[in-house]
Short mmCIF file of C-alpha atoms and ligand atoms in Angstrom, two decimals:
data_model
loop_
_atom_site.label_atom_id
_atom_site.label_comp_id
_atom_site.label_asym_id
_atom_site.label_seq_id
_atom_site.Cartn_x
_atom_site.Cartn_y
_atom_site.Cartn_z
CA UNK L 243 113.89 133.54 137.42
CA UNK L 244 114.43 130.27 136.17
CA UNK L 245 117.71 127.61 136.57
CA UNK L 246 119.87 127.03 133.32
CA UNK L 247 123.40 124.82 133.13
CA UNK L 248 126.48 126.12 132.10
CA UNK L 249 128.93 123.77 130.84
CA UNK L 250 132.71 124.88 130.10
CA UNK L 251 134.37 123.22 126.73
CA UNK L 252 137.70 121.10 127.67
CA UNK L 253 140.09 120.98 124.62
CA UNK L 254 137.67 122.28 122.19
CA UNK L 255 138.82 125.70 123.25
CA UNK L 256 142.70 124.64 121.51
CA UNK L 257 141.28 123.78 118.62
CA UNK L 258 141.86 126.19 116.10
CA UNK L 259 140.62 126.19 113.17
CA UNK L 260 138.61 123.33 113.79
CA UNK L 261 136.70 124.43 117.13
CA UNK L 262 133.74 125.70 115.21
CA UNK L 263 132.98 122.23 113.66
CA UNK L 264 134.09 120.74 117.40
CA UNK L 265 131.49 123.35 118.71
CA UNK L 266 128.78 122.70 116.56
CA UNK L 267 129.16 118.89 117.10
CA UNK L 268 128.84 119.07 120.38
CA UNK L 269 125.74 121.50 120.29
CA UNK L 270 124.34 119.19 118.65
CA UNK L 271 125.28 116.05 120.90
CA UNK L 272 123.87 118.02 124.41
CA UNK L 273 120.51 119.07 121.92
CA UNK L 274 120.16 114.82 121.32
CA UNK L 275 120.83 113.99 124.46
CA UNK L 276 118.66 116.47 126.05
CA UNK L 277 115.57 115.74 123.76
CA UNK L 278 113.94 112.99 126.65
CA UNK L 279 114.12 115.66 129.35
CA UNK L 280 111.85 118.63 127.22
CA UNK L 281 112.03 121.33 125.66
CA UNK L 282 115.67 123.04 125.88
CA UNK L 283 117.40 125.86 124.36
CA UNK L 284 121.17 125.01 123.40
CA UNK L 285 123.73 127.19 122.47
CA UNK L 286 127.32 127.88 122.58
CA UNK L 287 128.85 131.61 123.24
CA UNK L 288 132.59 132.31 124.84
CA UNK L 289 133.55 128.78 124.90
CA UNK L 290 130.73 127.96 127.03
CA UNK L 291 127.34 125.31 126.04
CA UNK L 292 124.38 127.73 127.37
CA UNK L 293 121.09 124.92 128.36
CA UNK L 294 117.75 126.60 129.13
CA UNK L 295 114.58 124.87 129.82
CA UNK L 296 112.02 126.35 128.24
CA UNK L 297 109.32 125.58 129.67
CA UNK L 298 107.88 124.38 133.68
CA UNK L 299 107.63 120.60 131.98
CA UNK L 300 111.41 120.14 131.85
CA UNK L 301 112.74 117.76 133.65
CA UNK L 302 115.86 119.83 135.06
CA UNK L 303 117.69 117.18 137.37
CA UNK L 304 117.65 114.58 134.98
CA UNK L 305 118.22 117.09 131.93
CA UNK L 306 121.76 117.38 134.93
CA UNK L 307 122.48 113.98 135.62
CA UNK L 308 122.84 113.41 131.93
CA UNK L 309 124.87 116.47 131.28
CA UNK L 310 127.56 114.94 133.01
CA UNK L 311 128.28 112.59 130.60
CA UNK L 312 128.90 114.63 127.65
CA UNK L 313 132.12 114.64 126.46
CA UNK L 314 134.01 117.76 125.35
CA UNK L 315 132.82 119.49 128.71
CA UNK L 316 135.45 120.17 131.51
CA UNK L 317 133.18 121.72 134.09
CA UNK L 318 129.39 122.27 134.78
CA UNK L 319 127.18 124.48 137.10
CA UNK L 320 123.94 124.62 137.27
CA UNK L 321 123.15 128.42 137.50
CA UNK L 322 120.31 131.69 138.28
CA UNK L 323 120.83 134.37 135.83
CA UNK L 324 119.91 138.05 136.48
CA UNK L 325 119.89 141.46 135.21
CA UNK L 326 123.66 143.00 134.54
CA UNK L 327 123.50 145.33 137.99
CA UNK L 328 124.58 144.99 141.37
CA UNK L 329 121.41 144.42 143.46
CA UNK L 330 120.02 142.17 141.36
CA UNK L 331 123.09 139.74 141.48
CA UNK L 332 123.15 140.53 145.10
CA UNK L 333 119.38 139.52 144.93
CA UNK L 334 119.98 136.46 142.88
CA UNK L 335 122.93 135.23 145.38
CA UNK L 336 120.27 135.57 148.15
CA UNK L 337 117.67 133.82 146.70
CA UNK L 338 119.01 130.79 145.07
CA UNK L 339 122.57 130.53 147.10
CA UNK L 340 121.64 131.79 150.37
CA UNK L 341 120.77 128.36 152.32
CA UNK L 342 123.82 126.82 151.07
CA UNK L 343 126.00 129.80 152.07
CA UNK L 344 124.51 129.46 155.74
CA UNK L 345 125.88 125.75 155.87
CA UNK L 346 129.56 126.93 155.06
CA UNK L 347 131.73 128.27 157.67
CA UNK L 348 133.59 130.84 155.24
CA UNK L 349 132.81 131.84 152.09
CA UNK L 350 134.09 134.16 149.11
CA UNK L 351 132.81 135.74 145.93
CA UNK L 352 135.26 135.03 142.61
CA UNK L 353 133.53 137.27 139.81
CA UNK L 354 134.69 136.92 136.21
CA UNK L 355 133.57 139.70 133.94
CA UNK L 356 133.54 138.69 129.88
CA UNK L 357 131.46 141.88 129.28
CA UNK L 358 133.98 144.25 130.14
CA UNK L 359 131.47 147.48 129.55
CA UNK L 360 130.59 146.41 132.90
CA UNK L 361 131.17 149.59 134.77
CA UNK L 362 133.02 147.36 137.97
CA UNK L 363 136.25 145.15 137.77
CA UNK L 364 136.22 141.64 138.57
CA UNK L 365 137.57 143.03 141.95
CA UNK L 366 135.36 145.63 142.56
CA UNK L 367 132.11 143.90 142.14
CA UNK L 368 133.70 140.53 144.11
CA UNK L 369 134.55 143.19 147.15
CA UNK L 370 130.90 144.73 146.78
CA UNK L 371 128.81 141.53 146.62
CA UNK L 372 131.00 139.67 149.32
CA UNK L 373 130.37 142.48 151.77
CA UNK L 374 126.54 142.51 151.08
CA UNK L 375 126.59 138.82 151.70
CA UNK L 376 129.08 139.07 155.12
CA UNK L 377 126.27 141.34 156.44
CA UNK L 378 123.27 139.40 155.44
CA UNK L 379 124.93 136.00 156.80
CA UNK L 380 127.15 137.07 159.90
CA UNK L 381 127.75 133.44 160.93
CA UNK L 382 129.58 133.08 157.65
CA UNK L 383 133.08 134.23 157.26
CA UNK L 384 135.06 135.82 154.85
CA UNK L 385 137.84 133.76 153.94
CA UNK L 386 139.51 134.49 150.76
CA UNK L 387 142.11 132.42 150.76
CA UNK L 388 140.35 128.86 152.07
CA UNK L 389 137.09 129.25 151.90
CA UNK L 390 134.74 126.63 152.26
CA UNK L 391 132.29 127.47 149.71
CA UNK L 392 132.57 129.79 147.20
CA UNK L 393 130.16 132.11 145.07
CA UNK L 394 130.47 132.69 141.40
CA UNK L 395 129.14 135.35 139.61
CA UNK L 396 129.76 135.54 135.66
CA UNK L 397 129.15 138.51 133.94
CA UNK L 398 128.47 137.83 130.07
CA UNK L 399 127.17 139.09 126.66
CA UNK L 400 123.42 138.71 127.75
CA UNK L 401 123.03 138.76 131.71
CA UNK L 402 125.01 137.83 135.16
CA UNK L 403 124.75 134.18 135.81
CA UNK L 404 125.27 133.04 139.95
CA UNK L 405 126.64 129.88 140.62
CA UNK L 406 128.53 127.66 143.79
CA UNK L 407 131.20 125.41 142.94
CA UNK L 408 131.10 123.48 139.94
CA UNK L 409 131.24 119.75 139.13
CA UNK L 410 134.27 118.42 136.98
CA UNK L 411 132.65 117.02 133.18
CA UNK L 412 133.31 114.01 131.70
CA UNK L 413 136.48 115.48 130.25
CA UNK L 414 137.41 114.47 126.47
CA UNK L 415 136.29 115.52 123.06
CA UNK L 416 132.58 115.73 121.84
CA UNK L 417 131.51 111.85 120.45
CA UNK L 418 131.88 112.10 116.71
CA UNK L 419 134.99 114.81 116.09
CA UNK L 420 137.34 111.58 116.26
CA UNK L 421 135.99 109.57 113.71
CA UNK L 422 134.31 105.69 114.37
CA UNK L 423 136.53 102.86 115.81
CA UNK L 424 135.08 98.98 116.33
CA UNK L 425 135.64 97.43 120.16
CA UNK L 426 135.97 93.68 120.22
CA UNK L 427 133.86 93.75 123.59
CA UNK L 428 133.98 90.91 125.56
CA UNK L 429 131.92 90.22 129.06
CA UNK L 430 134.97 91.00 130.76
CA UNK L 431 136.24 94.02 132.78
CA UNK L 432 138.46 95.46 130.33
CA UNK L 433 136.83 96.03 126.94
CA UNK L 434 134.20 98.22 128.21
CA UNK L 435 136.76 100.36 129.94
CA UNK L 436 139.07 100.49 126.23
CA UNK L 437 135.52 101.27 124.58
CA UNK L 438 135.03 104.25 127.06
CA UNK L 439 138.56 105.55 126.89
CA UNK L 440 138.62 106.14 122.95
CA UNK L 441 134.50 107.17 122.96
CA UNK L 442 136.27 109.47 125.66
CA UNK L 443 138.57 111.03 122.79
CA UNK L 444 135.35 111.91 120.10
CA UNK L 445 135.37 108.27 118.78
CA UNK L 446 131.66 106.87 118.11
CA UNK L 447 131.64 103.49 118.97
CA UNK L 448 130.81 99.97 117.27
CA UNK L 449 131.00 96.93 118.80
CA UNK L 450 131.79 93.08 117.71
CA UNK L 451 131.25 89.95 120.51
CA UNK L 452 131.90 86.59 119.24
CA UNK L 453 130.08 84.14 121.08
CA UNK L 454 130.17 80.34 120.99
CA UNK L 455 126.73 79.21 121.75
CA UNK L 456 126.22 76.25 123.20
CA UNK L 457 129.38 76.70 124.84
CA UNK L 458 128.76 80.38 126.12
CA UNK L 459 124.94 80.87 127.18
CA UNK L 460 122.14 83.27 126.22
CA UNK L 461 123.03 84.69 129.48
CA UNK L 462 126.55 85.64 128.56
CA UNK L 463 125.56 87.46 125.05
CA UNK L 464 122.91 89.46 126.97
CA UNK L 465 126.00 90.49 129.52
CA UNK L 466 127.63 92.16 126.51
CA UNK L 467 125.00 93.50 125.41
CA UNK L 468 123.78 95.20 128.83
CA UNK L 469 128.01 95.85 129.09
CA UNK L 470 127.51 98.18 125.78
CA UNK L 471 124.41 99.78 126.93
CA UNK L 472 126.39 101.16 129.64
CA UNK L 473 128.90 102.07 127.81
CA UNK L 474 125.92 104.07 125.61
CA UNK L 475 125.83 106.16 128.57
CA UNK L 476 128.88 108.25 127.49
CA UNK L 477 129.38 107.19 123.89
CA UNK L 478 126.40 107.61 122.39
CA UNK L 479 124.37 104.82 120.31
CA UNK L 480 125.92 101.66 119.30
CA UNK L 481 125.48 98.63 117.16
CA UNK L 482 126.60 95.41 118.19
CA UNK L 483 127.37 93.16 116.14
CA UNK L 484 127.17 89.26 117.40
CA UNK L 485 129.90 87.09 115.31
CA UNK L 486 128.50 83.20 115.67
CA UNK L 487 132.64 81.85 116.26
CA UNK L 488 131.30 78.00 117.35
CA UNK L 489 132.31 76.38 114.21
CA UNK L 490 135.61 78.03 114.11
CA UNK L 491 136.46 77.14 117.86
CA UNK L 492 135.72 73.67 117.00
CA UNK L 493 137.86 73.54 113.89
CA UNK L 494 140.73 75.11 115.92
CA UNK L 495 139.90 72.72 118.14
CA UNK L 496 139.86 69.73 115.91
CA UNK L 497 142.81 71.04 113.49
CA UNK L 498 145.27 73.03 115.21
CA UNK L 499 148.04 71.92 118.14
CA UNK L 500 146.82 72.99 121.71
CA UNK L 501 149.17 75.32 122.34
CA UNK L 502 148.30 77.46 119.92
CA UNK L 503 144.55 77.44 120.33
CA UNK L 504 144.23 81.24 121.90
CA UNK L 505 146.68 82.84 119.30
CA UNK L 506 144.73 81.16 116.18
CA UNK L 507 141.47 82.14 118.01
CA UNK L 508 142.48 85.42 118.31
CA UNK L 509 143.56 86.44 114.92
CA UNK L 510 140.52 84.65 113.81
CA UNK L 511 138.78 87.74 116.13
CA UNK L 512 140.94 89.88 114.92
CA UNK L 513 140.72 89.71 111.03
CA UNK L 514 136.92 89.58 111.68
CA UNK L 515 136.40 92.48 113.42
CA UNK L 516 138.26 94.69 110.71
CA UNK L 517 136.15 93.04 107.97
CA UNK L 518 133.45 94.36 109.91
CA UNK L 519 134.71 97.79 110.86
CA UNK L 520 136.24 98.27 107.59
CA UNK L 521 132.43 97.91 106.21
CA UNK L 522 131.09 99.68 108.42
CA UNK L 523 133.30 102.88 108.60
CA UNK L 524 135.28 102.21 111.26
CA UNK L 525 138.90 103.21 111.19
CA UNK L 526 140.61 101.40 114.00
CA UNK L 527 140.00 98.54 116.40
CA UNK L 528 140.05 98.48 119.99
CA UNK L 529 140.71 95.95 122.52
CA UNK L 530 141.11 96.08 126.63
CA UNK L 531 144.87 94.23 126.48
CA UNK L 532 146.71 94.45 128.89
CA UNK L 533 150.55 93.57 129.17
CA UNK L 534 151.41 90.62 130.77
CA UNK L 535 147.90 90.01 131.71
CA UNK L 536 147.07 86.87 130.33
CA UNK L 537 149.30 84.62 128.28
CA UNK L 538 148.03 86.06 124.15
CA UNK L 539 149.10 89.50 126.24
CA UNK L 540 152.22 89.76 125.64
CA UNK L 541 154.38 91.27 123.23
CA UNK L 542 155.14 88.16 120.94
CA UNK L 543 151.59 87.33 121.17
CA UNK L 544 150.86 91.13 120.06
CA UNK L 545 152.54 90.80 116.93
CA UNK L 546 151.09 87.71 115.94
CA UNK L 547 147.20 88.75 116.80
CA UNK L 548 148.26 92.03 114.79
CA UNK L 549 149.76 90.52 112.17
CA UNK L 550 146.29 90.12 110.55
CA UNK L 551 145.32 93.28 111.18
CA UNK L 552 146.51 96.65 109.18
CA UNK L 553 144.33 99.59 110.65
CA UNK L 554 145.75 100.64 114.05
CA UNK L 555 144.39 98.00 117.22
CA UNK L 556 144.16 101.02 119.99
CA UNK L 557 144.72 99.15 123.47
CA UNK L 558 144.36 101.95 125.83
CA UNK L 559 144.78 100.09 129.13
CA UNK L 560 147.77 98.29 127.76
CA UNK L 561 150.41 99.93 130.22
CA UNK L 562 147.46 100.06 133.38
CA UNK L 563 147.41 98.82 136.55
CA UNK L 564 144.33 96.30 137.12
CA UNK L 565 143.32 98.23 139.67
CA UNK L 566 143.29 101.31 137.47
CA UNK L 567 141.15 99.66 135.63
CA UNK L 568 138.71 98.65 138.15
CA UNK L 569 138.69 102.26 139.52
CA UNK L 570 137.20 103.28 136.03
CA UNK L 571 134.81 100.53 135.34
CA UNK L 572 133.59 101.65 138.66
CA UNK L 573 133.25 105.28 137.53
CA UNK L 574 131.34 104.45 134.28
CA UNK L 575 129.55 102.06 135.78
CA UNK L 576 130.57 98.74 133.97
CA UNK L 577 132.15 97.02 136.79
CA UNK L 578 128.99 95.05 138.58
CA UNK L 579 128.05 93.77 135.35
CA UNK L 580 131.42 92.58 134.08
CA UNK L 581 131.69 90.64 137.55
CA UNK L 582 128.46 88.60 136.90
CA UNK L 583 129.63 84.60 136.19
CA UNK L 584 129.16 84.26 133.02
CA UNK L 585 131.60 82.70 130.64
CA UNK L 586 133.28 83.95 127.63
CA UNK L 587 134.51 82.61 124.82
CA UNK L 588 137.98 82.66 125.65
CA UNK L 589 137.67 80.55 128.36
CA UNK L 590 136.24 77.69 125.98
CA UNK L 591 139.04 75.41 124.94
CA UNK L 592 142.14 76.72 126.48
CA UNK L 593 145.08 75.32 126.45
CA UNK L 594 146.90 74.10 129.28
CA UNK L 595 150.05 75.32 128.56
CA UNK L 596 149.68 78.45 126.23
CA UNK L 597 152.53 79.81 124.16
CA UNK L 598 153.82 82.98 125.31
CA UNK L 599 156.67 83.57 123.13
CA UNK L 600 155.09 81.92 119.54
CA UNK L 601 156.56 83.17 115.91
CA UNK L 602 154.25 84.29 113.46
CA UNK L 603 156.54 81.08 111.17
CA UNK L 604 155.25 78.74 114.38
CA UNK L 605 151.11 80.20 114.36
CA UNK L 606 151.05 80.05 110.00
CA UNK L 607 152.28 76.73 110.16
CA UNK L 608 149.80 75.83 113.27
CA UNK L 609 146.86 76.92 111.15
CA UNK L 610 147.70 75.86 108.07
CA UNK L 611 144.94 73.15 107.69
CA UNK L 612 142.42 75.80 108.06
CA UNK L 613 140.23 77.26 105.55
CA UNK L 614 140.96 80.22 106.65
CA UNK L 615 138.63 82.47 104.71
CA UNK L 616 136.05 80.35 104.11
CA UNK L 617 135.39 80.24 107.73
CA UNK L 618 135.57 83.73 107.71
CA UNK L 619 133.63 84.02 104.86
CA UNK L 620 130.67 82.30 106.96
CA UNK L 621 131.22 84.04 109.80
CA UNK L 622 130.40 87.00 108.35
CA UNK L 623 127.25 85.92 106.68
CA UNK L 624 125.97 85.52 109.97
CA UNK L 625 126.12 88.74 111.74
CA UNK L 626 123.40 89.57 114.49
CA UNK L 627 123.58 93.56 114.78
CA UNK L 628 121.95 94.40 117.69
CA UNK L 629 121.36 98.19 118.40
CA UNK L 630 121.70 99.18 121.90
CA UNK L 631 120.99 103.13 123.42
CA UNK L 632 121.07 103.91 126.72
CA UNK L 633 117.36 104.84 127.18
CA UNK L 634 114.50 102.91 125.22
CA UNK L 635 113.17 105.56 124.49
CA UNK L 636 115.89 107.38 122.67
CA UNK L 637 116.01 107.28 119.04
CA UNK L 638 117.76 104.50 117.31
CA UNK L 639 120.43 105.05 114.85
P1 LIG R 201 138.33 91.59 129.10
O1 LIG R 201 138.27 91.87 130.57
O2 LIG R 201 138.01 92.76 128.26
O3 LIG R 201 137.55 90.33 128.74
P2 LIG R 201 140.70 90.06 129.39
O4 LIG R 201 141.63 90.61 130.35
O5 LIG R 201 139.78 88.96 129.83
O6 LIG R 201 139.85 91.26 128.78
P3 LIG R 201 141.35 88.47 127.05
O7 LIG R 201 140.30 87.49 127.40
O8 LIG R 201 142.71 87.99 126.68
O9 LIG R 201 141.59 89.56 128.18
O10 LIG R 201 140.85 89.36 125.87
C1 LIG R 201 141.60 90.44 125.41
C2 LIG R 201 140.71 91.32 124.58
O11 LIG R 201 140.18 90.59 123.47
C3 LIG R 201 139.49 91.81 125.33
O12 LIG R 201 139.75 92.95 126.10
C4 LIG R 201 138.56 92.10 124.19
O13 LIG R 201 138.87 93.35 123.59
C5 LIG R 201 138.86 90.99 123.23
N1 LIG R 201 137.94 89.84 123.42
C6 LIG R 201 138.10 88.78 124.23
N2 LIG R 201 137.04 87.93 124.13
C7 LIG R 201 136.18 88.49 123.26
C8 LIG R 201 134.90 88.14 122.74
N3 LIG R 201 134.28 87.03 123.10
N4 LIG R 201 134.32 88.97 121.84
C9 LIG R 201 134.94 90.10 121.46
N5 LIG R 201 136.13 90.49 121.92
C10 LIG R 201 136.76 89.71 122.81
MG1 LIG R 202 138.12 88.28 128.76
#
């Protein structure tokens, strides 16, 4: 009999109300993202995503590798199911389970019974099947309170499903349940990490990178770009969109006092981006600040940056460690690309001697022979959106 995947639901499951729209959401999110590997079967009974291939052209492992980036899944096993009845789940252990039972030193059987006109109790049929397999394997021992591996076997609405030990999800809430929130995505190591964190909570995902061409390179755009795809991997489609911000680096530059240059920059970002994600549907910003990182992180430079901003900025590593950080972007993926030596726009013009405790009063008055919006107001009109998916071949927005 064939393999299928069983994936748990996280926090779905304390939903309420809402867990059949949570449900159905992610249903369809594993049905998208399983489209490239065949023809599967997806469905959704006790809590649980059910994935069958349906045919000998599936590709099963990768149809696996990419299950384990869905969010709104705890837990996931790939599985044999059988007939509801004692020797056949004894038959099913043996056949799909048996090598990697050999390799342990002890083992034990956990049963879980959600069809309880199952004429055994979890117990029973967890005594019964580990004796059948102690005699079949005597170099394995029964250990039932450390085992080193450990059988499943699920008894449910439609058949008995065998399993070893599962593999932890990507945690979170299915991509789309949260609503859609713009990250101002920089080459750095941060802002893919931030855009991961909130896709992690059912947030879709849009992007903004300003770039400053001549003075960041080809190179460093197609780093942010690559930095999103990644990012895709978890989150789902995105669209980034490329904000030209040369001409308004060079009238900071040419209008505004040095130490100010980052903060001005900044809200300039700032304001941007919610033009954009305003337009677009998006109902929050997020950035990868820090506290104390850099000088325009801390909390005086906060409240200016914000001060042109009045949906909520999300910074979800604001109150991490850098190597926290770096022990995620390694996780998802990000880090090797974020290293690579490219510039970013920040780094163009900085001041020497940044201020770290400025005044909204001080910043106003620092800008003040700005046009302001009409900068903006070009800015905008020249918006590369640049739609990135993990896989070419996946379907674009
Ligand atoms: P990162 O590692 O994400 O670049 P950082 O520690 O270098 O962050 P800053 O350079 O101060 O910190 O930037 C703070 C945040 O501002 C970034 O995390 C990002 O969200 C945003 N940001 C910085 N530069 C850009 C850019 N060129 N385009 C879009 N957003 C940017
Ligand atoms: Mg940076």
């Amino acid at each position: 009999m064939k393999e299928i995947f069983l994936l748990k639901l996280g926090e779905i499951v304390l939903k309420g109300a809402n867990k059949r729209q949570f449900e159905a959401r992610l249903r369809q999110n594993v049905r998208r993202r399983m489209k490239r590997y065949g023809n599967f079967d997806v469905y959704i009974m006790q809590s649980t995503v059910y994935i069958e291939p349906m045919d000998e052209m599936a590709d099963v492992d990768g149809a696996w590798e990419a299950c384990r980036s869905i969010f709104g899944v705890v837990s996931l096993c790939r599985c044999r199911p059988c007939e509801k009845d004692v020797d056949a789940i004894f038959e099913a252990i043996e056949n799909y389970l048996g090598d990697d039972l050999d390799c342990a030193r002890s083992f034990k059987v956990e049963s879980k019974r959600s069809d309880k006109r199952f004429p055994m109790t979890s117990i029973q049929l967890s005594q019964e099947i580990g004796g059948r397999l102690a005699e079949a394997h005597p170099g394995v021992e029964v250990d039932v309170h450390h085992p080193e591996y450990t059988v499943y076997v699920e008894v449910r609405d439609f058949a008995a499903y065998v399993h070893g030990p599962a593999q932890p999800g990507a945690g979170g809430l299915p991509t789309g349940v949260g609503g859609r929130a713009m990250v101002l995505l920089s080459g750095g190591i941060d802002s893919p990490v931030a855009a991961y964190m909130i896709a992690k909570r059912g947030v879709e995902i849009e992007a903004v990178h300003f770039f400053s061409y001549p003075y960041t390179s080809q190179l460093a755009k197609d780093k942010v770009v690559e930095l999103a795809r990644l990012v895709t991997k978890y989150s789902g489609k995105m669209t980034v969109n490329v904000v030209s911000f040369t001409e308004i680096q060079e009238a900071i530059r040419d209008n505004c006092p040095e130490e100010f240059f980052t903060l001005i920059m900044r809200r300039f970002m700032m304001e941007i981006s919610q033009r954009i994600a305003k337009n677009d549907g998006c109902g929050a910003l997020i950035t990868g600040e820090n506290l104390g990182q850099v000088a325009s992180q801390t909390m005086e430079a906060m409240t200016v940056t914000g001060a042109v901003v009045d949906i909520p900025i999300f910074m979800p590593l604001v109150g991490m460690d850098k190597e926290e950080i770096i022990t995620i972007a390694r996780k998802i993926g990000t880090m090797e690309t974020s290293i690579l030596p490219y510039e970013d726009c920040c780094t163009v013009f900085t001041p020497k001697h940044p201020k770290t405790k400025p005044t909204l009063g001080q910043v106003l008055h620092a800008e003040e022979k700005l046009d302001r919006e009409a900068l903006i107001t070009r800015a905008l009109e020249n918006i590369e959106k640049i739609k990135v998916n993990y896989y070419d071949d996946e379907p674009v927005l």
